[in-house]
mmCIF file of C-alpha atoms and ligand atoms in Angstrom:
data_model
loop_
_atom_site.group_PDB
_atom_site.id
_atom_site.type_symbol
_atom_site.label_atom_id
_atom_site.label_comp_id
_atom_site.label_asym_id
_atom_site.label_seq_id
_atom_site.Cartn_x
_atom_site.Cartn_y
_atom_site.Cartn_z
ATOM 1 C CA MET A 1 99.291 101.768 78.524
ATOM 2 C CA SER A 2 101.132 104.957 77.630
ATOM 3 C CA ASP A 3 104.816 104.920 77.980
ATOM 4 C CA ILE A 4 104.955 107.750 80.480
ATOM 5 C CA VAL A 5 102.379 106.185 82.751
ATOM 6 C CA LYS A 6 104.259 102.836 82.631
ATOM 7 C CA LYS A 7 107.283 104.741 83.578
ATOM 8 C CA VAL A 8 105.838 106.464 86.417
ATOM 9 C CA ILE A 9 104.389 103.033 87.763
ATOM 10 C CA GLU A 10 107.912 101.558 87.684
ATOM 11 C CA GLY A 11 108.889 104.493 89.972
ATOM 12 C CA LYS A 12 110.933 106.749 87.630
ATOM 13 C CA LYS A 13 111.316 110.114 89.235
ATOM 14 C CA ARG A 14 111.593 112.058 86.204
ATOM 15 C CA ASP A 15 108.812 110.838 84.338
ATOM 16 C CA CYS A 16 106.711 111.251 87.567
ATOM 17 C CA ALA A 17 107.691 115.100 87.563
ATOM 18 C CA ARG A 18 107.111 115.303 83.697
ATOM 19 C CA LEU A 19 103.508 113.899 84.223
ATOM 20 C CA ILE A 20 102.560 116.239 87.209
ATOM 21 C CA THR A 21 103.786 119.086 84.887
ATOM 22 C CA ILE A 22 101.666 117.833 81.949
ATOM 23 C CA VAL A 23 98.563 117.588 84.322
ATOM 24 C CA GLU A 24 99.115 121.028 85.699
ATOM 25 C CA ASN A 25 99.316 122.731 82.479
ATOM 26 C CA GLU A 26 96.412 120.555 81.174
ATOM 27 C CA ILE A 27 98.491 119.510 78.065
ATOM 28 C CA ASN A 28 96.419 117.680 75.523
ATOM 29 C CA GLY A 29 95.608 114.267 76.544
ATOM 30 C CA TYR A 30 96.416 114.755 80.212
ATOM 31 C CA GLU A 31 93.163 113.364 81.250
ATOM 32 C CA LYS A 32 93.888 110.070 79.318
ATOM 33 C CA TYR A 33 96.959 109.699 81.417
ATOM 34 C CA LEU A 34 94.890 110.270 84.656
ATOM 35 C CA LYS A 35 92.422 107.593 83.573
ATOM 36 C CA GLU A 36 95.232 105.077 83.071
ATOM 37 C CA ILE A 37 97.016 105.977 86.373
ATOM 38 C CA TYR A 38 93.722 105.658 88.512
ATOM 39 C CA LYS A 39 93.607 101.868 89.027
ATOM 40 C CA TYR A 40 97.209 102.130 90.420
ATOM 41 C CA THR A 41 96.297 104.503 93.231
ATOM 42 C CA GLY A 42 94.755 103.960 96.655
ATOM 43 C CA ARG A 43 97.867 102.638 98.289
ATOM 44 C CA ALA A 44 99.428 105.836 99.597
ATOM 45 C CA TYR A 45 98.314 107.629 102.961
ATOM 46 C CA ILE A 46 97.688 110.912 102.625
ATOM 47 C CA VAL A 47 98.619 113.361 105.307
ATOM 48 C CA GLY A 48 97.580 117.007 105.374
ATOM 49 C CA ILE A 49 99.688 119.690 107.414
ATOM 50 C CA THR A 50 98.164 122.767 108.577
ATOM 51 C CA GLY A 51 98.546 125.439 111.261
ATOM 52 C CA PRO A 52 98.868 129.116 111.667
ATOM 53 C CA PRO A 53 101.584 130.917 109.342
ATOM 54 C CA GLY A 54 105.071 130.486 111.006
ATOM 55 C CA ALA A 55 103.784 127.496 113.331
ATOM 56 C CA GLY A 56 106.544 125.329 111.694
ATOM 57 C CA LYS A 57 104.729 123.392 109.172
ATOM 58 C CA SER A 58 107.757 123.066 106.906
ATOM 59 C CA THR A 59 110.049 122.184 109.528
ATOM 60 C CA MET A 60 107.700 119.603 110.877
ATOM 61 C CA THR A 61 107.206 118.128 107.458
ATOM 62 C CA ASP A 62 110.760 117.989 106.959
ATOM 63 C CA LYS A 63 111.383 116.064 110.082
ATOM 64 C CA LEU A 64 108.296 113.809 109.855
ATOM 65 C CA VAL A 65 109.585 112.748 106.415
ATOM 66 C CA LYS A 66 113.173 112.207 107.543
ATOM 67 C CA HIS A 67 111.596 109.872 110.283
ATOM 68 C CA ILE A 68 109.719 107.892 107.705
ATOM 69 C CA ARG A 69 112.616 107.678 105.411
ATOM 70 C CA SER A 70 114.603 106.097 108.283
ATOM 71 C CA LYS A 71 112.042 103.254 108.029
ATOM 72 C CA GLY A 72 112.702 102.976 104.216
ATOM 73 C CA ASN A 73 109.183 104.350 103.121
ATOM 74 C CA LYS A 74 108.996 106.226 99.928
ATOM 75 C CA VAL A 75 107.270 109.741 100.667
ATOM 76 C CA GLY A 76 105.696 112.543 98.233
ATOM 77 C CA ILE A 77 105.663 116.122 99.428
ATOM 78 C CA ILE A 78 103.150 118.577 97.862
ATOM 79 C CA ALA A 79 103.757 122.187 99.268
ATOM 80 C CA ILE A 80 100.777 124.366 98.248
ATOM 81 C CA ASP A 81 102.150 127.684 97.180
ATOM 82 C CA PRO A 82 100.074 130.499 98.156
ATOM 83 C CA THR A 83 99.459 132.868 95.184
ATOM 84 C CA SER A 84 99.693 135.958 97.147
ATOM 85 C CA PRO A 85 103.077 137.626 96.698
ATOM 86 C CA PHE A 86 102.909 138.463 100.406
ATOM 87 C CA THR A 87 103.948 135.003 101.506
ATOM 88 C CA LYS A 88 106.355 134.127 98.405
ATOM 89 C CA GLY A 89 109.557 134.688 100.695
ATOM 90 C CA ALA A 90 108.288 132.117 103.193
ATOM 91 C CA ILE A 91 107.954 129.609 100.452
ATOM 92 C CA LEU A 92 111.234 130.365 99.173
ATOM 93 C CA GLY A 93 112.459 129.802 102.558
ATOM 94 C CA ASP A 94 110.697 126.545 102.748
ATOM 95 C CA ARG A 95 112.159 125.295 99.712
ATOM 96 C CA VAL A 96 115.721 126.099 101.291
ATOM 97 C CA ARG A 97 114.799 124.396 104.480
ATOM 98 C CA MET A 98 113.912 121.030 102.463
ATOM 99 C CA ASN A 99 116.787 121.229 100.110
ATOM 100 C CA ASP A 100 118.688 118.098 101.677
ATOM 101 C CA LEU A 101 115.417 116.340 101.429
ATOM 102 C CA SER A 102 115.277 116.888 97.638
ATOM 103 C CA LEU A 103 118.430 115.001 97.277
ATOM 104 C CA ASP A 104 116.772 111.962 98.662
ATOM 105 C CA LYS A 105 115.925 109.491 96.018
ATOM 106 C CA GLY A 106 112.955 108.365 98.006
ATOM 107 C CA VAL A 107 111.355 111.698 98.373
ATOM 108 C CA PHE A 108 109.688 113.642 95.724
ATOM 109 C CA ILE A 109 108.891 117.454 96.451
ATOM 110 C CA ARG A 110 106.750 119.419 94.378
ATOM 111 C CA SER A 111 105.226 122.912 95.062
ATOM 112 C CA MET A 112 101.886 123.794 93.263
ATOM 113 C CA GLY A 113 99.626 126.809 93.310
ATOM 114 C CA THR A 114 96.462 127.247 95.033
ATOM 115 C CA ARG A 115 94.492 128.398 91.730
ATOM 116 C CA GLY A 116 91.621 125.991 92.082
ATOM 117 C CA SER A 117 88.883 126.738 89.501
ATOM 118 C CA LEU A 118 86.228 126.437 92.131
ATOM 119 C CA GLY A 119 87.976 127.748 95.029
ATOM 120 C CA GLY A 120 89.220 124.509 96.501
ATOM 121 C CA LEU A 121 92.606 122.634 96.101
ATOM 122 C CA SER A 122 93.316 122.738 92.501
ATOM 123 C CA ASN A 123 92.382 119.825 90.403
ATOM 124 C CA ALA A 124 95.898 119.727 89.603
ATOM 125 C CA THR A 125 96.931 119.030 93.328
ATOM 126 C CA GLN A 126 94.432 116.392 93.481
ATOM 127 C CA SER A 127 95.761 114.729 90.382
ATOM 128 C CA ALA A 128 99.464 115.340 91.718
ATOM 129 C CA VAL A 129 98.549 113.252 94.723
ATOM 130 C CA LYS A 130 97.197 110.467 92.468
ATOM 131 C CA ILE A 131 100.446 110.487 90.231
ATOM 132 C CA LEU A 132 102.666 110.264 93.472
ATOM 133 C CA ASP A 133 100.603 107.467 94.657
ATOM 134 C CA ALA A 134 100.819 105.352 91.591
ATOM 135 C CA TYR A 135 104.456 106.383 91.546
ATOM 136 C CA GLY A 136 104.663 104.289 94.649
ATOM 137 C CA CYS A 137 104.725 106.819 97.457
ATOM 138 C CA ASP A 138 103.806 105.069 100.956
ATOM 139 C CA PHE A 139 102.930 108.464 102.346
ATOM 140 C CA ILE A 140 102.124 111.797 100.813
ATOM 141 C CA PHE A 141 102.133 115.098 102.605
ATOM 142 C CA ILE A 142 100.296 118.068 101.504
ATOM 143 C CA GLU A 143 101.325 121.006 103.335
ATOM 144 C CA THR A 144 99.331 124.185 103.210
ATOM 145 C CA VAL A 145 99.252 127.786 104.049
ATOM 146 C CA GLY A 146 96.954 127.886 107.312
ATOM 147 C CA VAL A 147 94.486 130.273 106.194
ATOM 148 C CA GLY A 148 90.721 130.119 105.365
ATOM 149 C CA GLN A 149 89.503 127.794 102.565
ATOM 150 C CA SER A 150 92.876 125.921 102.107
ATOM 151 C CA GLU A 151 92.514 124.469 105.627
ATOM 152 C CA ILE A 152 88.893 122.944 104.836
ATOM 153 C CA ASP A 153 90.196 121.721 101.556
ATOM 154 C CA ILE A 154 93.283 119.918 103.058
ATOM 155 C CA VAL A 155 90.694 118.197 105.442
ATOM 156 C CA LYS A 156 88.620 116.706 102.443
ATOM 157 C CA ASN A 157 91.875 115.841 100.502
ATOM 158 C CA SER A 158 93.557 113.906 103.406
ATOM 159 C CA ASP A 159 93.187 110.801 105.406
ATOM 160 C CA THR A 160 94.873 112.259 108.456
ATOM 161 C CA THR A 161 94.910 116.132 109.155
ATOM 162 C CA LEU A 162 97.662 117.183 111.383
ATOM 163 C CA MET A 163 97.065 120.548 113.176
ATOM 164 C CA ILE A 164 100.020 122.387 114.193
ATOM 165 C CA MET A 165 99.475 124.958 116.988
ATOM 166 C CA VAL A 166 102.385 127.005 118.842
ATOM 167 C CA PRO A 167 102.437 128.183 122.427
ATOM 168 C CA GLY A 168 100.839 131.532 123.147
ATOM 169 C CA LEU A 169 98.131 131.578 120.782
ATOM 170 C CA GLY A 170 95.774 132.487 123.876
ATOM 171 C CA ASP A 171 92.749 134.209 122.679
ATOM 172 C CA ASP A 172 93.134 133.113 119.149
ATOM 173 C CA ILE A 173 92.376 129.326 120.457
ATOM 174 C CA GLN A 174 89.110 130.591 121.695
ATOM 175 C CA ALA A 175 88.350 132.491 118.635
ATOM 176 C CA ILE A 176 89.173 129.229 116.143
ATOM 177 C CA LYS A 177 87.837 126.745 118.589
ATOM 178 C CA ALA A 178 84.779 125.742 116.748
ATOM 179 C CA GLY A 179 86.926 125.399 113.575
ATOM 180 C CA VAL A 180 89.830 123.702 114.666
ATOM 181 C CA MET A 181 87.978 121.072 116.250
ATOM 182 C CA GLU A 182 86.532 119.879 112.927
ATOM 183 C CA ILE A 183 89.836 120.253 111.149
ATOM 184 C CA GLY A 184 92.509 118.309 113.391
ATOM 185 C CA ASP A 185 92.661 114.581 113.418
ATOM 186 C CA VAL A 186 95.919 114.878 115.561
ATOM 187 C CA PHE A 187 97.199 118.043 117.523
ATOM 188 C CA VAL A 188 100.881 118.945 117.607
ATOM 189 C CA ILE A 189 102.000 121.883 119.706
ATOM 190 C CA ASN A 190 105.238 122.832 118.006
ATOM 191 C CA LYS A 191 107.904 125.123 119.525
ATOM 192 C CA ALA A 192 107.692 123.351 122.914
ATOM 193 C CA ASP A 193 111.043 124.943 123.847
ATOM 194 C CA LYS A 194 109.222 128.115 124.206
ATOM 195 C CA ASP A 195 107.065 128.951 127.350
ATOM 196 C CA GLY A 196 103.583 128.139 127.748
ATOM 197 C CA ALA A 197 103.669 124.948 125.481
ATOM 198 C CA LYS A 198 102.001 122.782 128.288
ATOM 199 C CA LYS A 199 99.337 125.373 128.816
ATOM 200 C CA THR A 200 98.329 125.701 125.041
ATOM 201 C CA ALA A 201 98.177 121.713 125.224
ATOM 202 C CA LEU A 202 95.935 121.855 128.117
ATOM 203 C CA GLU A 203 93.834 124.542 126.340
ATOM 204 C CA ILE A 204 93.429 122.124 123.341
ATOM 205 C CA GLU A 205 92.522 119.049 125.663
ATOM 206 C CA MET A 206 89.856 121.327 127.349
ATOM 207 C CA MET A 207 88.677 122.458 123.878
ATOM 208 C CA LEU A 208 88.402 118.879 122.894
ATOM 209 C CA ASP A 209 86.531 117.882 126.218
ATOM 210 C CA PHE A 210 83.606 119.908 124.817
ATOM 211 C CA LYS A 211 82.791 117.164 122.308
ATOM 212 C CA LYS A 212 81.741 113.993 124.282
ATOM 213 C CA ASP A 213 80.904 111.487 121.484
ATOM 214 C CA TRP A 214 84.331 111.272 119.772
ATOM 215 C CA LYS A 215 84.621 108.119 117.583
ATOM 216 C CA PHE A 216 88.623 108.970 117.707
ATOM 217 C CA ARG A 217 89.525 111.716 120.070
ATOM 218 C CA PRO A 218 92.555 113.606 118.471
ATOM 219 C CA PRO A 219 95.738 113.130 120.275
ATOM 220 C CA VAL A 220 97.686 116.074 121.401
ATOM 221 C CA ASN A 221 101.638 116.071 121.899
ATOM 222 C CA LEU A 222 104.416 118.608 122.284
ATOM 223 C CA CYS A 223 107.166 118.905 119.735
ATOM 224 C CA VAL A 224 110.223 120.821 119.125
ATOM 225 C CA ALA A 225 110.205 120.430 115.394
ATOM 226 C CA GLU A 226 113.724 122.087 115.176
ATOM 227 C CA THR A 227 115.465 119.555 117.175
ATOM 228 C CA GLY A 228 113.240 116.650 116.251
ATOM 229 C CA GLU A 229 112.078 116.258 119.817
ATOM 230 C CA GLY A 230 108.771 114.638 119.802
ATOM 231 C CA ILE A 231 108.683 113.713 116.347
ATOM 232 C CA ASP A 232 108.474 110.231 116.721
ATOM 233 C CA THR A 233 105.270 110.554 119.041
ATOM 234 C CA THR A 234 103.756 112.797 116.455
ATOM 235 C CA PHE A 235 104.268 110.242 113.641
ATOM 236 C CA LYS A 236 103.008 107.558 116.081
ATOM 237 C CA ASN A 237 99.780 109.549 116.713
ATOM 238 C CA ILE A 238 99.117 109.898 112.849
ATOM 239 C CA ILE A 239 99.576 106.183 112.709
ATOM 240 C CA LYS A 240 97.126 105.738 115.634
ATOM 241 C CA HIS A 241 94.595 107.675 113.394
ATOM 242 C CA LYS A 242 95.513 105.623 110.453
ATOM 243 C CA ASN A 243 94.910 102.455 112.275
ATOM 244 C CA TYR A 244 91.735 103.786 113.689
ATOM 245 C CA LEU A 245 90.305 104.773 110.224
ATOM 246 C CA GLU A 246 91.196 101.418 108.753
ATOM 247 C CA SER A 247 89.854 99.287 111.315
ATOM 248 C CA SER A 248 86.591 100.990 111.685
ATOM 249 C CA GLY A 249 85.988 101.038 107.971
ATOM 250 C CA GLU A 250 85.910 105.034 108.054
ATOM 251 C CA LEU A 251 88.741 105.256 105.665
ATOM 252 C CA THR A 252 86.770 103.767 102.826
ATOM 253 C CA LYS A 253 83.849 105.990 103.908
ATOM 254 C CA LYS A 254 86.230 108.983 103.601
ATOM 255 C CA ARG A 255 87.563 107.956 100.449
ATOM 256 C CA PHE A 256 84.152 107.401 98.893
ATOM 257 C CA GLU A 257 83.226 111.083 100.037
ATOM 258 C CA ARG A 258 86.360 112.412 98.494
ATOM 259 C CA ASN A 259 85.515 110.746 95.126
ATOM 260 C CA LYS A 260 82.099 112.036 95.331
ATOM 261 C CA LEU A 261 83.229 115.580 95.683
ATOM 262 C CA GLU A 262 86.153 115.152 92.987
ATOM 263 C CA VAL A 263 83.774 113.735 90.361
ATOM 264 C CA LYS A 264 81.154 116.344 91.143
ATOM 265 C CA GLU A 265 83.958 119.248 90.740
ATOM 266 C CA LEU A 266 85.033 117.366 87.430
ATOM 267 C CA VAL A 267 81.532 117.448 86.009
ATOM 268 C CA GLN A 268 81.056 121.027 87.143
ATOM 269 C CA ARG A 269 84.285 121.951 85.439
ATOM 270 C CA LYS A 270 83.538 120.083 82.028
ATOM 271 C CA ILE A 271 80.127 121.764 82.277
ATOM 272 C CA SER A 272 81.441 125.163 82.855
ATOM 273 C CA LYS A 273 83.824 124.836 79.886
ATOM 274 C CA LEU A 274 80.992 123.838 77.381
ATOM 275 C CA VAL A 275 79.154 126.839 78.753
ATOM 276 C CA LYS A 276 82.043 129.121 78.104
ATOM 277 C CA GLU A 277 82.449 127.613 74.696
ATOM 278 C CA LEU A 278 78.706 128.512 73.768
ATOM 279 C CA GLU A 279 79.389 132.111 74.439
ATOM 280 C CA TYR A 280 81.414 132.530 71.273
ATOM 281 C CA THR A 281 79.121 130.953 68.672
ATOM 282 C CA ASN A 282 77.218 132.968 66.369
ATOM 283 C CA GLU A 283 74.231 130.856 66.812
ATOM 284 C CA VAL A 284 73.902 132.072 70.504
ATOM 285 C CA ASN A 285 74.550 135.691 69.462
ATOM 286 C CA GLU A 286 71.705 135.525 66.891
ATOM 287 C CA LEU A 287 69.439 134.049 69.683
ATOM 288 C CA LEU A 288 70.628 136.841 71.816
ATOM 289 C CA ASP A 289 69.679 139.364 69.431
ATOM 290 C CA LYS A 290 66.068 137.915 69.463
ATOM 291 C CA THR A 291 66.017 138.251 73.303
ATOM 292 C CA ILE A 292 66.358 142.065 72.662
ATOM 293 C CA THR A 293 63.498 142.004 70.119
ATOM 294 C CA LYS A 294 61.426 139.994 72.390
ATOM 295 C CA GLU A 295 61.146 137.231 69.850
ATOM 296 C CA ILE A 296 62.412 134.911 72.562
ATOM 297 C CA ASP A 297 62.646 135.262 76.379
ATOM 298 C CA ILE A 298 65.883 134.580 78.239
ATOM 299 C CA TYR A 299 64.490 131.667 79.852
ATOM 300 C CA SER A 300 63.398 129.698 76.977
ATOM 301 C CA LEU A 301 66.972 130.567 75.384
ATOM 302 C CA SER A 302 68.536 129.163 78.541
ATOM 303 C CA ASP A 303 66.501 126.027 78.024
ATOM 304 C CA ILE A 304 67.528 125.588 74.410
ATOM 305 C CA LEU A 305 71.185 125.973 75.423
ATOM 306 C CA VAL A 306 70.844 123.443 78.115
ATOM 307 C CA GLU A 307 69.550 120.975 75.687
ATOM 308 C CA LYS A 308 72.080 121.840 73.157
ATOM 309 C CA ILE A 309 74.942 121.122 75.649
ATOM 310 C CA ILE A 310 73.222 117.582 76.542
ATOM 311 C CA ASN A 311 72.685 116.650 72.957
ATOM 312 C CA ASP A 312 75.909 117.897 71.405
HETATM 313 N N1 GTP B 401 111.983 127.783 118.705
HETATM 314 C C1 GTP B 401 111.417 126.974 117.834
HETATM 315 N N2 GTP B 401 111.377 127.510 116.552
HETATM 316 C C2 GTP B 401 110.974 126.693 115.552
HETATM 317 C C3 GTP B 401 110.609 125.311 115.738
HETATM 318 N N3 GTP B 401 110.208 124.798 114.616
HETATM 319 C C4 GTP B 401 110.371 125.842 113.466
HETATM 320 N N4 GTP B 401 110.685 126.889 114.259
HETATM 321 C C5 GTP B 401 111.116 128.208 113.579
HETATM 322 O O1 GTP B 401 109.797 128.691 113.158
HETATM 323 C C6 GTP B 401 110.022 129.622 112.040
HETATM 324 C C7 GTP B 401 109.003 129.030 110.902
HETATM 325 O O2 GTP B 401 108.922 127.712 110.715
HETATM 326 P P1 GTP B 401 108.293 127.193 109.194
HETATM 327 O O3 GTP B 401 108.904 125.554 109.282
HETATM 328 O O4 GTP B 401 108.984 128.039 108.165
HETATM 329 O O5 GTP B 401 107.030 127.375 109.422
HETATM 330 P P2 GTP B 401 105.708 127.232 108.598
HETATM 331 O O6 GTP B 401 104.550 127.184 109.290
HETATM 332 O O7 GTP B 401 105.925 126.508 107.491
HETATM 333 O O8 GTP B 401 105.541 128.863 107.983
HETATM 334 P P3 GTP B 401 104.822 129.485 106.756
HETATM 335 O O9 GTP B 401 105.316 128.683 105.518
HETATM 336 O O10 GTP B 401 105.316 130.760 106.819
HETATM 337 O O11 GTP B 401 103.466 129.290 107.127
HETATM 338 C C8 GTP B 401 111.297 129.248 111.417
HETATM 339 O O12 GTP B 401 112.354 130.172 111.722
HETATM 340 C C9 GTP B 401 111.833 127.820 112.122
HETATM 341 O O13 GTP B 401 113.175 127.806 112.438
HETATM 342 C C10 GTP B 401 110.804 124.995 117.042
HETATM 343 O O14 GTP B 401 110.387 123.810 117.314
HETATM 344 N N5 GTP B 401 111.101 125.707 118.134
#
């Protein structure tokens, strides 16, 4: 086993950070480390945190993590950094908010980009989850920007997805109704110190009523992340979902599906790389010349190249 992998498994924080960087930058040999890490994964419980911008995702993560830490568990946090310059300020703010957490030896915080090659959570994020798992985290939080694709991706990559809502979404709830139902395993109405929190909770309950055949009906609770009120209930609800997944066998199914998707992405990535490499060979350029002179058609050329990729 490589020295760095050994140190990560022993729980060395600096090596954990170093390995994530190696994987993020795809430094030579990174896949060998991931292969070695793999059998030490599967113990951590992965929680995705999502919700509209400004709903209090960072504040909630901070408080949940502190709650978990009071029980002595080790926690990893991956904050997904939106690549858009638009939200940069908010992310800097998040870092400041979680500053005191980063001083805690039992907490590992990392922010990562959204640049997934296939539009999903980047491979680096999925790999970082595995590294943190092998490092010994009991819980790993993935906090995302609550927009579009990243919300869907977080569901695929988490065991439990916590959907944060805030009072006064009103019509927005109607608009996102269908999508939201699929996304949240646990709902929390944050900023319950503001007017209308109970009404929002009721609206979500009504929305959940539309579906009759829940195997696990998502619990809904009120919370004031800023003061910590309701954090214990939110955590209990996450654990309720965890217990359900574990006792029903759904957790294994979920992880099977996740691996299936990840393997597919890895294969696609590897093939795309081979296709890209082909573009630069003289041999291909010569064959392309022949498509112009009609000595060969482009379809036969594609067959030749596929054969070449398979056989080389
Ligand atoms: N009144 C009230 N404000 C809150 C509460 N929780 C968080 N906030 C405030 O809401 C604002 C946004 O909180 P964040 O935790 O940054 O929210 P976020 O969802 O991570 O924000 P983005 O990263 O911009 O999407 C901050 O000013 C918080 O102080 C709460 O329970 N009540």
